[in-house]
Amino acid sequence: MTGIDEISADRPSVFHLFSAPLLPATLMLGGGVTLYAVETYITATIAPSIVRDIGGLELLSWMTTLFVAAAVLGSIFVAMRPRGIGLRSVYVAGALMFGAGSLICALAPAMPLVLAGRTVQGFGAGILAGLAYAFIRFAYPEPLWQKASTLYAAIWGVSTLLGPSLGGLFSEGSAWRHAFMLLVPLCVLMAALAPLLLPRAEDDRAHGKIPILQIALLLAAVLLVSIAGTIDEASSKALLIAASIVATLSMLTVERRGKNRLLPTGAVMLAKPVARVYLTMFVLLLVLTSDIYIPYFLQVLHGVTPLMSGYLTALVALGWTFAAFFSATLFGRGANTAIVAGCVIEMVAVASLTTFLATDNPSGNLAVLGPAVIGMFLMGFGVGLGWAHLVTKVLSLVGNAEQDKASAAISTVQSLGSAFGAAVAGVIVNSTGLVDPGGVAGGVSAAHWLYVLMALPGLIAVTISLTLSSPAERQAR
């Protein structure tokens, strides 16, 4: 019996990922996710320093918009790569692209070149994120698929604290360039080690043409909703969101009727369990992204300092990480229960903020602020409780020929959910008082309506999650 077989026979834990036979793959796959996650928060921290040093304030929002769009395209490339190109070769390409983008950013004399670097960097990041899931079935026995997803969630949670802290070290003058430059040799090292440390992965995808129209519509949807998230004017933001929804629905219609598919079979038909799993993931992320306004509400309504508000908001991500480890030992009926419970907890936690966060508490009274902080933690806890189980369901519900599509779609759903959540949250707060009348009164109104309305999609997630343990799902393989 091999080391991997022995792990399969035992009751698996996250620590099995770091056993001798699996450690090389874990370091490479986890390293790719870490690179993506930490860089996301470092760049958000040093962005103001970049503008102060080389200008381009009017282009600042595009640093994130282009990165996200390119990351979606990168994750799609994992599934749609030319035949004959193995996953290890794709990993090498992704690491080198990330490094090349970082180098461009580090040497950029003006913001347009920084944007070019962020686009290249985003494409590489999307590849690395997509590969983390695509490689799971080749790197680990099936009982450890969920554990690998738990590890990735933990990396994102830790990165919410580590990223801004590292970014702060490079926020003075032109030191921001070093934050990018330090990544270049690391990316080169990862590219060099990938063929040695990652397992060989058979290209067992089904034959078919590249679904160019679906990819174009999806990218249009991502760009439109990402741009919407950067605009303050409510009517323009709403118009862009509407256009993005049209592009998304058009993509799904083409996907359903076309022969060349971007998504795995059944992913656009709610009668199929895999579609309901993806929709649950999308809604969970959409609701969770309402946390982007928490730092503002903490500062304006509760008298919390900017630094402390940042750390308090990080409790959302830490809640996700804590819950991921908490539920990592659950299987079967316990895993299904965790998914439903997670959806309920997130919905209730968001609804609780309408009372505890949306209130005038300038002295920071802990009787009010304390429950709000608990609600923030539980927002992330709810998502983390079921996320790894949802990922495992996706991978177990599709055949081997569509595993790469299924893996890429996970990253795409994450990006779309976060982008739509940010844009919708922006429309809500700008329409309910954040800008007019503004101040404390506007903040209370905006916070109240934001979390009232964002709790409603949570009902959708709860309803769908109750169907994920149906006989149809158990039979669909």
Tab-separated table of C-alpha atoms in Angstrom:
chain	number	residue	atom	x	y	z
A	1	MET	CA	0.000	0.000	0.000
A	2	THR	CA	1.483	3.383	-1.012
A	3	GLY	CA	1.621	6.460	1.177
A	4	ILE	CA	-1.305	7.970	-0.684
A	5	ASP	CA	-3.350	4.771	-0.350
A	6	GLU	CA	-2.718	4.751	3.381
A	7	ILE	CA	-3.967	8.325	3.626
A	8	SER	CA	-7.090	7.346	1.715
A	9	ALA	CA	-7.775	4.532	4.167
A	10	ASP	CA	-7.371	6.646	7.288
A	11	ARG	CA	-9.655	9.417	8.484
A	12	PRO	CA	-8.042	12.284	6.542
A	13	SER	CA	-7.093	15.657	7.959
A	14	VAL	CA	-5.660	18.850	6.502
A	15	PHE	CA	-2.255	17.851	7.875
A	16	HIS	CA	-2.167	14.869	5.487
A	17	LEU	CA	-1.630	17.425	2.720
A	18	PHE	CA	1.794	18.061	4.241
A	19	SER	CA	2.835	14.402	4.429
A	20	ALA	CA	6.002	13.430	2.573
A	21	PRO	CA	4.393	12.112	-0.647
A	22	LEU	CA	2.015	15.074	-0.966
A	23	LEU	CA	4.129	17.959	0.356
A	24	PRO	CA	5.689	18.963	-3.005
A	25	ALA	CA	2.298	19.361	-4.706
A	26	THR	CA	0.858	21.158	-1.672
A	27	LEU	CA	3.711	23.663	-1.650
A	28	MET	CA	3.312	24.374	-5.360
A	29	LEU	CA	-0.484	24.587	-5.474
A	30	GLY	CA	-0.794	26.382	-2.144
A	31	GLY	CA	2.058	28.645	-3.215
A	32	GLY	CA	0.165	29.686	-6.329
A	33	VAL	CA	-2.925	30.573	-4.299
A	34	THR	CA	-0.767	32.415	-1.758
A	35	LEU	CA	0.885	34.440	-4.496
A	36	TYR	CA	-2.524	35.498	-5.833
A	37	ALA	CA	-4.092	36.201	-2.441
A	38	VAL	CA	-1.247	38.095	-0.782
A	39	GLU	CA	-0.562	40.188	-3.887
A	40	THR	CA	-4.239	41.186	-4.032
A	41	TYR	CA	-4.061	42.793	-0.600
A	42	ILE	CA	-0.542	44.179	-0.993
A	43	THR	CA	-1.530	46.025	-4.164
A	44	ALA	CA	-4.677	47.410	-2.540
A	45	THR	CA	-2.474	48.793	0.249
A	46	ILE	CA	0.221	50.357	-1.930
A	47	ALA	CA	-2.124	51.732	-4.631
A	48	PRO	CA	-2.285	55.220	-3.038
A	49	SER	CA	1.532	55.280	-2.896
A	50	ILE	CA	1.726	54.461	-6.606
A	51	VAL	CA	-0.549	57.377	-7.450
A	52	ARG	CA	1.397	59.776	-5.240
A	53	ASP	CA	4.651	58.736	-6.909
A	54	ILE	CA	3.779	58.562	-10.618
A	55	GLY	CA	0.268	60.063	-10.847
A	56	GLY	CA	-2.716	58.561	-12.666
A	57	LEU	CA	-5.386	58.928	-9.990
A	58	GLU	CA	-8.109	58.882	-12.663
A	59	LEU	CA	-6.903	55.407	-13.716
A	60	LEU	CA	-6.525	53.960	-10.221
A	61	SER	CA	-9.719	51.890	-10.279
A	62	TRP	CA	-8.552	50.120	-13.440
A	63	MET	CA	-5.760	48.459	-11.464
A	64	THR	CA	-8.368	46.145	-9.979
A	65	THR	CA	-10.789	46.061	-12.921
A	66	LEU	CA	-8.205	44.830	-15.447
A	67	PHE	CA	-6.649	42.437	-12.940
A	68	VAL	CA	-10.002	40.755	-12.218
A	69	ALA	CA	-10.982	40.517	-15.897
A	70	ALA	CA	-7.592	39.065	-16.822
A	71	ALA	CA	-7.778	36.609	-13.899
A	72	VAL	CA	-11.118	35.303	-15.191
A	73	LEU	CA	-9.572	34.855	-18.629
A	74	GLY	CA	-6.592	33.076	-17.054
A	75	SER	CA	-8.796	30.597	-15.215
A	76	ILE	CA	-10.674	29.921	-18.458
A	77	PHE	CA	-7.376	29.288	-20.251
A	78	VAL	CA	-6.702	26.375	-17.897
A	79	ALA	CA	-9.751	24.580	-19.291
A	80	MET	CA	-9.525	25.876	-22.862
A	81	ARG	CA	-5.765	25.530	-23.433
A	82	PRO	CA	-4.633	23.905	-26.712
A	83	ARG	CA	-4.627	20.144	-26.606
A	84	GLY	CA	-1.307	18.546	-25.822
A	85	ILE	CA	-0.323	21.224	-23.284
A	86	GLY	CA	-0.197	19.619	-19.843
A	87	LEU	CA	-1.161	21.232	-16.560
A	88	ARG	CA	2.471	21.408	-15.438
A	89	SER	CA	3.342	23.428	-18.539
A	90	VAL	CA	0.364	25.693	-17.851
A	91	TYR	CA	1.625	26.207	-14.294
A	92	VAL	CA	5.022	27.251	-15.647
A	93	ALA	CA	3.323	29.710	-18.007
A	94	GLY	CA	1.139	31.101	-15.213
A	95	ALA	CA	4.069	31.654	-12.860
A	96	LEU	CA	6.135	33.331	-15.576
A	97	MET	CA	3.196	35.534	-16.601
A	98	PHE	CA	2.705	36.594	-12.989
A	99	GLY	CA	6.406	37.362	-12.722
A	100	ALA	CA	6.472	39.269	-16.023
A	101	GLY	CA	3.486	41.363	-14.955
A	102	SER	CA	5.153	42.103	-11.633
A	103	LEU	CA	8.332	43.190	-13.416
A	104	ILE	CA	6.390	45.524	-15.714
A	105	CYS	CA	4.680	47.117	-12.699
A	106	ALA	CA	7.983	47.494	-10.846
A	107	LEU	CA	9.634	49.317	-13.758
A	108	ALA	CA	6.604	51.320	-14.922
A	109	PRO	CA	7.268	55.081	-15.270
A	110	ALA	CA	3.556	55.923	-15.564
A	111	MET	CA	0.160	54.492	-14.656
A	112	PRO	CA	-0.738	53.135	-18.147
A	113	LEU	CA	2.230	50.777	-17.977
A	114	VAL	CA	1.264	49.741	-14.444
A	115	LEU	CA	-2.158	48.826	-15.841
A	116	ALA	CA	-0.505	46.744	-18.553
A	117	GLY	CA	1.527	44.955	-15.902
A	118	ARG	CA	-1.542	44.345	-13.748
A	119	THR	CA	-3.326	42.819	-16.737
A	120	VAL	CA	-0.462	40.403	-17.407
A	121	GLN	CA	-0.178	39.704	-13.691
A	122	GLY	CA	-3.924	39.042	-13.437
A	123	PHE	CA	-3.822	36.539	-16.290
A	124	GLY	CA	-1.058	34.626	-14.531
A	125	ALA	CA	-2.931	34.807	-11.217
A	126	GLY	CA	-6.064	33.402	-12.826
A	127	ILE	CA	-4.067	30.494	-14.228
A	128	LEU	CA	-2.539	29.692	-10.826
A	129	ALA	CA	-5.906	29.925	-9.066
A	130	GLY	CA	-7.599	27.719	-11.651
A	131	LEU	CA	-4.802	25.156	-11.480
A	132	ALA	CA	-5.140	24.841	-7.722
A	133	TYR	CA	-8.519	23.177	-8.280
A	134	ALA	CA	-7.689	21.503	-11.606
A	135	PHE	CA	-4.731	19.675	-10.037
A	136	ILE	CA	-6.634	18.422	-6.974
A	137	ARG	CA	-7.721	15.122	-8.533
A	138	PHE	CA	-4.199	14.385	-9.795
A	139	ALA	CA	-2.314	15.474	-6.673
A	140	TYR	CA	-4.535	13.997	-3.935
A	141	PRO	CA	-6.808	11.003	-3.287
A	142	GLU	CA	-10.503	11.946	-3.312
A	143	PRO	CA	-10.893	12.030	0.513
A	144	LEU	CA	-8.396	14.928	0.545
A	145	TRP	CA	-10.067	17.082	-2.118
A	146	GLN	CA	-12.110	18.837	0.539
A	147	LYS	CA	-9.013	19.310	2.705
A	148	ALA	CA	-7.189	21.006	-0.153
A	149	SER	CA	-10.123	23.394	-0.601
A	150	THR	CA	-9.992	24.086	3.144
A	151	LEU	CA	-6.310	24.946	2.851
A	152	TYR	CA	-6.969	27.395	0.022
A	153	ALA	CA	-9.654	29.108	2.098
A	154	ALA	CA	-7.241	29.385	5.021
A	155	ILE	CA	-4.637	30.993	2.752
A	156	TRP	CA	-7.087	33.699	1.729
A	157	GLY	CA	-8.039	34.337	5.349
A	158	VAL	CA	-4.450	34.707	6.502
A	159	SER	CA	-3.687	36.912	3.495
A	160	THR	CA	-6.216	39.513	4.646
A	161	LEU	CA	-3.898	40.212	7.567
A	162	LEU	CA	-0.540	39.425	5.988
A	163	GLY	CA	-1.099	41.315	2.723
A	164	PRO	CA	-1.871	44.780	4.160
A	165	SER	CA	0.920	44.391	6.715
A	166	LEU	CA	3.458	43.614	3.988
A	167	GLY	CA	2.033	46.371	1.825
A	168	GLY	CA	2.594	48.848	4.624
A	169	LEU	CA	6.323	48.100	4.496
A	170	PHE	CA	6.430	49.349	0.893
A	171	SER	CA	4.145	52.367	1.108
A	172	GLU	CA	6.764	55.108	1.361
A	173	GLY	CA	7.948	56.995	-1.713
A	174	SER	CA	9.015	54.668	-4.525
A	175	ALA	CA	9.355	51.643	-2.251
A	176	TRP	CA	6.147	50.269	-3.803
A	177	ARG	CA	8.277	49.095	-6.730
A	178	HIS	CA	10.071	46.662	-4.429
A	179	ALA	CA	6.728	45.041	-3.541
A	180	PHE	CA	6.443	43.979	-7.184
A	181	MET	CA	10.132	43.327	-7.818
A	182	LEU	CA	10.423	40.844	-4.944
A	183	LEU	CA	7.860	38.621	-6.648
A	184	VAL	CA	9.881	38.200	-9.836
A	185	PRO	CA	12.557	35.751	-8.572
A	186	LEU	CA	9.906	33.869	-6.593
A	187	CYS	CA	7.842	33.370	-9.746
A	188	VAL	CA	10.893	32.199	-11.690
A	189	LEU	CA	11.685	29.693	-8.922
A	190	MET	CA	8.117	28.374	-8.930
A	191	ALA	CA	8.213	27.977	-12.713
A	192	ALA	CA	11.491	26.061	-12.491
A	193	LEU	CA	10.221	23.715	-9.774
A	194	ALA	CA	6.790	22.995	-11.264
A	195	PRO	CA	7.919	20.205	-13.653
A	196	LEU	CA	9.791	18.552	-10.776
A	197	LEU	CA	7.291	18.826	-7.932
A	198	LEU	CA	3.870	18.654	-9.557
A	199	PRO	CA	2.408	15.281	-10.583
A	200	ARG	CA	1.904	14.346	-14.207
A	201	ALA	CA	-1.664	15.125	-15.253
A	202	GLU	CA	-3.293	13.304	-18.136
A	203	ASP	CA	-5.118	15.530	-20.622
A	204	ASP	CA	-8.456	13.715	-20.574
A	205	ARG	CA	-10.614	16.625	-21.735
A	206	ALA	CA	-13.333	16.053	-24.306
A	207	HIS	CA	-12.587	17.306	-27.810
A	208	GLY	CA	-14.268	20.510	-28.903
A	209	LYS	CA	-13.762	24.008	-30.266
A	210	ILE	CA	-13.073	27.028	-28.083
A	211	PRO	CA	-16.392	28.742	-27.150
A	212	ILE	CA	-15.209	32.203	-28.198
A	213	LEU	CA	-18.647	33.855	-28.005
A	214	GLN	CA	-19.268	32.690	-24.434
A	215	ILE	CA	-15.811	33.831	-23.353
A	216	ALA	CA	-16.346	37.256	-24.949
A	217	LEU	CA	-19.739	37.689	-23.281
A	218	LEU	CA	-18.368	36.588	-19.912
A	219	LEU	CA	-15.443	39.007	-20.125
A	220	ALA	CA	-17.846	41.799	-21.111
A	221	ALA	CA	-19.982	40.982	-18.068
A	222	VAL	CA	-16.960	41.041	-15.752
A	223	LEU	CA	-15.624	44.312	-17.172
A	224	LEU	CA	-19.018	46.040	-17.039
A	225	VAL	CA	-19.758	45.060	-13.464
A	226	SER	CA	-16.181	45.825	-12.369
A	227	ILE	CA	-16.392	49.300	-13.906
A	228	ALA	CA	-19.749	49.749	-12.173
A	229	GLY	CA	-18.020	49.112	-8.883
A	230	THR	CA	-15.713	52.091	-9.479
A	231	ILE	CA	-18.433	54.664	-10.311
A	232	ASP	CA	-20.163	56.724	-7.630
A	233	GLU	CA	-23.136	57.973	-9.643
A	234	ALA	CA	-26.014	55.602	-8.851
A	235	SER	CA	-27.861	55.693	-12.194
A	236	SER	CA	-24.712	55.029	-14.244
A	237	LYS	CA	-23.731	52.252	-11.860
A	238	ALA	CA	-27.179	50.665	-12.154
A	239	LEU	CA	-27.061	50.899	-15.959
A	240	LEU	CA	-23.684	49.141	-16.081
A	241	ILE	CA	-24.911	46.399	-13.739
A	242	ALA	CA	-27.986	45.918	-15.943
A	243	ALA	CA	-25.755	45.646	-19.029
A	244	SER	CA	-23.571	43.134	-17.218
A	245	ILE	CA	-26.606	41.041	-16.301
A	246	VAL	CA	-27.707	41.082	-19.949
A	247	ALA	CA	-24.238	39.922	-21.022
A	248	THR	CA	-24.288	37.160	-18.407
A	249	LEU	CA	-27.756	35.948	-19.404
A	250	SER	CA	-26.739	36.039	-23.059
A	251	MET	CA	-23.679	33.931	-22.260
A	252	LEU	CA	-25.822	31.399	-20.385
A	253	THR	CA	-28.320	31.250	-23.262
A	254	VAL	CA	-25.590	30.618	-25.822
A	255	GLU	CA	-24.007	28.095	-23.466
A	256	ARG	CA	-27.247	26.201	-23.107
A	257	ARG	CA	-27.978	26.063	-26.843
A	258	GLY	CA	-24.480	25.779	-28.258
A	259	LYS	CA	-22.447	22.656	-28.911
A	260	ASN	CA	-19.129	24.113	-27.741
A	261	ARG	CA	-19.400	24.717	-24.001
A	262	LEU	CA	-17.437	26.896	-21.637
A	263	LEU	CA	-18.968	25.316	-18.533
A	264	PRO	CA	-19.449	21.657	-17.596
A	265	THR	CA	-22.601	19.897	-18.744
A	266	GLY	CA	-25.654	20.946	-16.750
A	267	ALA	CA	-24.046	24.058	-15.248
A	268	VAL	CA	-26.719	26.352	-16.747
A	269	MET	CA	-29.735	24.165	-15.932
A	270	LEU	CA	-31.110	24.565	-12.424
A	271	ALA	CA	-32.607	21.092	-12.630
A	272	LYS	CA	-29.032	19.805	-12.480
A	273	PRO	CA	-27.303	19.747	-9.072
A	274	VAL	CA	-24.013	21.166	-10.385
A	275	ALA	CA	-25.844	24.331	-11.523
A	276	ARG	CA	-27.365	24.749	-8.072
A	277	VAL	CA	-23.965	24.317	-6.432
A	278	TYR	CA	-22.465	27.051	-8.615
A	279	LEU	CA	-25.429	29.349	-7.947
A	280	THR	CA	-25.081	28.819	-4.199
A	281	MET	CA	-21.394	29.744	-4.398
A	282	PHE	CA	-22.196	32.840	-6.457
A	283	VAL	CA	-24.847	34.092	-4.032
A	284	LEU	CA	-22.696	33.437	-0.962
A	285	LEU	CA	-19.897	35.580	-2.435
A	286	LEU	CA	-22.310	38.280	-3.611
A	287	VAL	CA	-23.729	38.690	-0.095
A	288	LEU	CA	-20.320	38.495	1.584
A	289	THR	CA	-18.902	41.326	-0.537
A	290	SER	CA	-21.170	43.784	1.242
A	291	ASP	CA	-18.335	43.850	3.791
A	292	ILE	CA	-16.472	46.396	1.616
A	293	TYR	CA	-18.414	49.218	3.316
A	294	ILE	CA	-17.897	47.954	6.862
A	295	PRO	CA	-14.684	50.004	7.462
A	296	TYR	CA	-16.517	53.201	6.475
A	297	PHE	CA	-19.482	52.474	8.733
A	298	LEU	CA	-17.209	51.573	11.643
A	299	GLN	CA	-15.328	54.856	11.319
A	300	VAL	CA	-18.288	57.171	10.685
A	301	LEU	CA	-20.913	55.574	12.922
A	302	HIS	CA	-18.885	53.955	15.710
A	303	GLY	CA	-15.843	56.218	16.059
A	304	VAL	CA	-13.381	53.431	15.233
A	305	THR	CA	-9.936	54.489	13.971
A	306	PRO	CA	-9.055	53.650	10.331
A	307	LEU	CA	-6.376	51.155	11.385
A	308	MET	CA	-8.651	49.361	13.829
A	309	SER	CA	-11.530	49.300	11.344
A	310	GLY	CA	-9.281	47.476	8.899
A	311	TYR	CA	-8.398	44.797	11.428
A	312	LEU	CA	-12.010	44.430	12.548
A	313	THR	CA	-13.120	43.962	8.948
A	314	ALA	CA	-10.495	41.233	8.585
A	315	LEU	CA	-12.604	39.235	11.044
A	316	VAL	CA	-14.870	38.412	8.106
A	317	ALA	CA	-12.045	36.542	6.376
A	318	LEU	CA	-10.836	35.019	9.629
A	319	GLY	CA	-14.358	33.729	10.244
A	320	TRP	CA	-14.182	31.982	6.855
A	321	THR	CA	-10.814	30.437	7.752
A	322	PHE	CA	-11.907	29.314	11.215
A	323	ALA	CA	-15.094	27.731	9.879
A	324	ALA	CA	-13.212	25.966	7.088
A	325	PHE	CA	-11.053	24.143	9.621
A	326	PHE	CA	-14.019	23.585	11.927
A	327	SER	CA	-15.998	21.768	9.215
A	328	ALA	CA	-13.036	20.021	7.569
A	329	THR	CA	-13.780	16.709	9.294
A	330	LEU	CA	-17.398	16.557	8.088
A	331	PHE	CA	-18.499	14.194	5.343
A	332	GLY	CA	-21.740	12.951	3.823
A	333	ARG	CA	-24.789	14.158	5.700
A	334	GLY	CA	-22.612	16.290	7.978
A	335	ALA	CA	-21.160	18.115	4.956
A	336	ASN	CA	-24.650	18.777	3.558
A	337	THR	CA	-25.750	20.097	6.937
A	338	ALA	CA	-22.702	22.377	7.048
A	339	ILE	CA	-23.632	23.887	3.677
A	340	VAL	CA	-27.201	24.640	4.748
A	341	ALA	CA	-26.131	25.903	8.175
A	342	GLY	CA	-23.493	28.115	6.573
A	343	CYS	CA	-26.036	29.741	4.271
A	344	VAL	CA	-28.384	30.360	7.211
A	345	ILE	CA	-25.600	31.782	9.397
A	346	GLU	CA	-24.433	34.188	6.687
A	347	MET	CA	-27.972	35.425	6.039
A	348	VAL	CA	-28.740	35.945	9.747
A	349	ALA	CA	-25.369	37.607	10.369
A	350	VAL	CA	-25.887	40.080	7.529
A	351	ALA	CA	-29.419	40.821	8.743
A	352	SER	CA	-28.095	41.465	12.275
A	353	LEU	CA	-25.920	44.307	10.977
A	354	THR	CA	-29.065	46.273	10.142
A	355	THR	CA	-29.484	46.695	13.899
A	356	PHE	CA	-25.980	46.722	15.344
A	357	LEU	CA	-23.849	48.285	12.602
A	358	ALA	CA	-26.473	50.696	11.253
A	359	THR	CA	-26.663	52.842	14.368
A	360	ASP	CA	-25.193	56.090	15.656
A	361	ASN	CA	-22.618	54.995	18.216
A	362	PRO	CA	-19.902	57.706	18.230
A	363	SER	CA	-18.455	56.582	21.563
A	364	GLY	CA	-17.932	53.037	20.324
A	365	ASN	CA	-20.163	51.556	23.038
A	366	LEU	CA	-19.244	47.858	23.179
A	367	ALA	CA	-22.844	46.878	23.908
A	368	VAL	CA	-23.595	47.944	20.333
A	369	LEU	CA	-20.230	47.457	18.632
A	370	GLY	CA	-19.639	44.014	20.139
A	371	PRO	CA	-22.657	42.338	18.493
A	372	ALA	CA	-21.767	44.073	15.212
A	373	VAL	CA	-18.267	42.601	15.348
A	374	ILE	CA	-19.723	39.158	16.075
A	375	GLY	CA	-22.022	39.570	13.082
A	376	MET	CA	-19.032	40.421	10.874
A	377	PHE	CA	-17.174	37.323	12.024
A	378	LEU	CA	-20.224	35.143	11.415
A	379	MET	CA	-20.620	36.496	7.865
A	380	GLY	CA	-17.339	34.877	6.933
A	381	PHE	CA	-17.948	31.890	9.201
A	382	GLY	CA	-21.120	31.015	7.312
A	383	VAL	CA	-19.360	30.994	3.949
A	384	GLY	CA	-16.366	29.054	5.244
A	385	LEU	CA	-18.558	26.442	6.891
A	386	GLY	CA	-19.792	25.108	3.579
A	387	TRP	CA	-17.385	26.391	0.905
A	388	ALA	CA	-14.976	23.443	0.795
A	389	HIS	CA	-17.927	21.048	0.673
A	390	LEU	CA	-19.392	22.973	-2.269
A	391	VAL	CA	-16.075	22.727	-4.119
A	392	THR	CA	-15.950	18.996	-3.457
A	393	LYS	CA	-19.492	18.615	-4.788
A	394	VAL	CA	-18.557	20.373	-8.022
A	395	LEU	CA	-15.558	18.098	-8.574
A	396	SER	CA	-17.548	14.959	-7.786
A	397	LEU	CA	-20.575	15.846	-9.928
A	398	VAL	CA	-18.769	16.145	-13.276
A	399	GLY	CA	-16.949	13.538	-15.314
A	400	ASN	CA	-13.188	13.468	-15.848
A	401	ALA	CA	-13.513	14.969	-19.336
A	402	GLU	CA	-14.991	18.166	-17.840
A	403	GLN	CA	-12.986	18.466	-14.627
A	404	ASP	CA	-10.853	21.322	-15.989
A	405	LYS	CA	-13.976	23.248	-17.014
A	406	ALA	CA	-15.504	22.659	-13.603
A	407	SER	CA	-12.349	23.822	-11.814
A	408	ALA	CA	-12.034	26.961	-13.952
A	409	ALA	CA	-15.687	27.760	-13.353
A	410	ILE	CA	-15.115	27.810	-9.582
A	411	SER	CA	-12.650	30.698	-9.936
A	412	THR	CA	-14.948	32.436	-12.418
A	413	VAL	CA	-17.934	32.175	-10.077
A	414	GLN	CA	-15.825	33.616	-7.249
A	415	SER	CA	-14.801	36.598	-9.376
A	416	LEU	CA	-18.323	37.208	-10.675
A	417	GLY	CA	-19.900	36.922	-7.239
A	418	SER	CA	-17.450	39.384	-5.710
A	419	ALA	CA	-17.712	41.819	-8.639
A	420	PHE	CA	-21.518	41.797	-8.682
A	421	GLY	CA	-21.622	42.065	-4.889
A	422	ALA	CA	-19.394	45.149	-4.861
A	423	ALA	CA	-21.355	46.836	-7.642
A	424	VAL	CA	-24.791	46.076	-6.190
A	425	ALA	CA	-23.664	47.219	-2.748
A	426	GLY	CA	-22.481	50.473	-4.321
A	427	VAL	CA	-25.855	51.097	-5.944
A	428	ILE	CA	-27.660	50.454	-2.654
A	429	VAL	CA	-25.546	52.738	-0.457
A	430	ASN	CA	-25.366	55.554	-3.013
A	431	SER	CA	-29.142	55.445	-3.408
A	432	THR	CA	-29.950	55.372	0.298
A	433	GLY	CA	-27.991	58.232	1.798
A	434	LEU	CA	-24.265	57.547	1.775
A	435	VAL	CA	-23.579	60.613	-0.401
A	436	ASP	CA	-26.791	62.593	0.056
A	437	PRO	CA	-27.336	63.573	2.847
A	438	GLY	CA	-24.097	61.817	3.859
A	439	GLY	CA	-22.578	62.064	7.329
A	440	VAL	CA	-23.949	60.091	10.237
A	441	ALA	CA	-27.597	60.255	9.174
A	442	GLY	CA	-26.756	59.138	5.655
A	443	GLY	CA	-24.441	56.444	6.966
A	444	VAL	CA	-27.126	54.981	9.241
A	445	SER	CA	-29.629	54.919	6.380
A	446	ALA	CA	-27.156	53.440	3.898
A	447	ALA	CA	-25.985	50.736	6.318
A	448	HIS	CA	-29.560	49.802	7.217
A	449	TRP	CA	-30.718	49.368	3.639
A	450	LEU	CA	-27.502	47.726	2.496
A	451	TYR	CA	-27.784	44.873	4.949
A	452	VAL	CA	-31.557	44.563	4.694
A	453	LEU	CA	-31.349	44.157	0.937
A	454	MET	CA	-28.184	42.035	0.957
A	455	ALA	CA	-29.805	39.577	3.367
A	456	LEU	CA	-32.497	38.832	0.773
A	457	PRO	CA	-30.198	36.968	-1.661
A	458	GLY	CA	-29.170	34.968	1.394
A	459	LEU	CA	-32.673	33.475	1.332
A	460	ILE	CA	-31.960	32.240	-2.180
A	461	ALA	CA	-28.764	30.556	-1.008
A	462	VAL	CA	-30.585	28.895	1.901
A	463	THR	CA	-33.395	27.664	-0.364
A	464	ILE	CA	-31.019	26.232	-2.975
A	465	SER	CA	-28.746	24.641	-0.379
A	466	LEU	CA	-31.689	22.587	0.900
A	467	THR	CA	-31.864	20.858	-2.506
A	468	LEU	CA	-28.196	19.872	-2.712
A	469	SER	CA	-28.624	16.550	-0.906
A	470	SER	CA	-31.492	15.380	-3.100
A	471	PRO	CA	-31.537	11.940	-4.707
A	472	ALA	CA	-30.905	13.605	-8.072
A	473	GLU	CA	-27.598	14.943	-6.819
A	474	ARG	CA	-26.504	11.608	-5.398
A	475	GLN	CA	-27.209	9.924	-8.722
A	476	ALA	CA	-25.645	12.619	-10.951
A	477	ARG	CA	-22.080	11.705	-11.724
